[in-house]
Amino acid sequence: MIRVITLLIILAPFVLAAQTDTTGLIVTPHIATPIGKPNGESVSVKINKDGGSIKSRDGRVELIFPEGALSSKANISIQPITNHAAGGVGNAYDFEPSGTKFNKPVQIIFHYVKEELNGTLAELKSIATQSSNGKWYRLKNIVVDTTAQTLTSSIEHFSSYATFDRVKLRPEQANLKVGKAVSMSVVYMNLPDQDNKADENELQWSNEIAAESKWLVNGIPNGNATIGRITGKTNGKLFSAPQSVPDANPVAVTVNLNWVLNVNLKTFKKISLISNITIYDNAYQISVIGVWKDLRREKMGADYYRRGGGGVSEQIITDTSSFILHLDGNKSRITNIQNMFKDSIINRGNCTLTIWNEAIATGVIQIDGIESITVVPANPPKQQSRGITIRFKKPEIIMPDIVVECTGSSINNSMARGYMSTFTVGLPTTISFMEHEMKDYWSENAGIKEYQVIIRPLVDN
């Protein structure tokens, strides 16, 4: 009966206009899902009745305990687990001791990254908790801060928690070879209003609903032969790639939905979702991964890093950039540059890393652009591979001012922080490989690995 009422409420506002289309929003039956399995390193902190906080090792979720939330000191832990929530994004997190109840609500804060907004909006993200029988429930009063990139709510007991997208355009991004096509759909998580009874706050899906819509490709209604077209009926849209790689690439496929929807204390009357589709012919995905290793082990000895007994642990930071190289006949270019330093920080052991100048820091592995791409021979005989050399522009590097702080350490703060100058770093200037080659190698300096290069021919995803 709940499903029927929901459908009637949603369908009633839609009266189609001549210039618009109708899109069927795909949904699936609500079912219990498996409990997630460990998927990362856990972290534990002792918190007493005076309050305190704990953040997951990957920095994606944190809990803030007000004074009086706990009756006595407790060992609080966060374990990343696989996320089986419908519409789930990233890891779920299991908070321990399981079932712990609080005297006062505890604040929960999820941090999202910009890549998680592909195909959706920050304001359409929510938080859910999973019960022991596998059913998911939506948290109420979720506050979305698009500047801090956080979702904040409060919880009254420990369980597993995860973020999910209420509405999503799928695929949210894709690689598509020239002349091929991919199905496009809008997926909707059909949640009751937050003021409904608790037992109706399960993450539940109805069969299908319809919304008034407009589809565009790079701002052009339904696209064209040069950039790609959107075709299809209500229940199935198809994006067909052009026969050659367009100048504007990736192409942005947008769906504008005229739809009344209440999410996170906000009412939407129109929703615009974008999927970026990279059109390619002969192309390569290239990733550069820098590994910064703290050299204090060599300087101060292995005992400095022992766990327990007041020691601290070795710090490792990764910094990743990637891009796509297109070789279209005699033309070459790069697209899809991504510099992911701020999303790549890894905290290890008993220590955490804080960036003081995060707003301006770039990290070291920064792809700022290409100085030149050399392809030899330019016109090879049939079946002959070409040699490719990419020379990067020298980017402006702003080093992060990193503070290392270690809990439970007998070493004072002045010794347990601020060793950024002892990290080894590497900056790629050129990359060379053969056409159609899969390559994976490390650049080394005086026997120390500086950065890893991974080259793969681009394929549909």
mmCIF file with all atom_site columns, C-alpha atoms in Angstrom, residues 33 101 154 172 215 300 314 354 395:
data_model
loop_
_atom_site.group_PDB
_atom_site.id
_atom_site.type_symbol
_atom_site.label_atom_id
_atom_site.label_alt_id
_atom_site.label_comp_id
_atom_site.label_asym_id
_atom_site.label_entity_id
_atom_site.label_seq_id
_atom_site.pdbx_PDB_ins_code
_atom_site.Cartn_x
_atom_site.Cartn_y
_atom_site.Cartn_z
_atom_site.occupancy
_atom_site.B_iso_or_equiv
_atom_site.pdbx_formal_charge
_atom_site.auth_seq_id
_atom_site.auth_comp_id
_atom_site.auth_asym_id
_atom_site.auth_atom_id
_atom_site.pdbx_PDB_model_num
ATOM 1 C CA . THR A 1 33  ? 21.450 -6.329 1.592   1.00 0.00 ? 33  THR A CA 1
ATOM 2 C CA . LYS A 1 101 ? 23.725 4.063  22.903  1.00 0.00 ? 101 LYS A CA 1
ATOM 3 C CA . SER A 1 154 ? 23.343 13.084 14.447  1.00 0.00 ? 154 SER A CA 1
ATOM 4 C CA . GLU A 1 172 ? 27.582 9.126  -14.313 1.00 0.00 ? 172 GLU A CA 1
ATOM 5 C CA . TRP A 1 215 ? 17.877 16.050 -22.659 1.00 0.00 ? 215 TRP A CA 1
ATOM 6 C CA . MET A 1 300 ? 66.091 7.587  13.726  1.00 0.00 ? 300 MET A CA 1
ATOM 7 C CA . GLU A 1 314 ? 55.815 5.456  9.547   1.00 0.00 ? 314 GLU A CA 1
ATOM 8 C CA . THR A 1 354 ? 46.871 17.655 8.758   1.00 0.00 ? 354 THR A CA 1
ATOM 9 C CA . PRO A 1 395 ? 53.670 23.344 -13.117 1.00 0.00 ? 395 PRO A CA 1
#
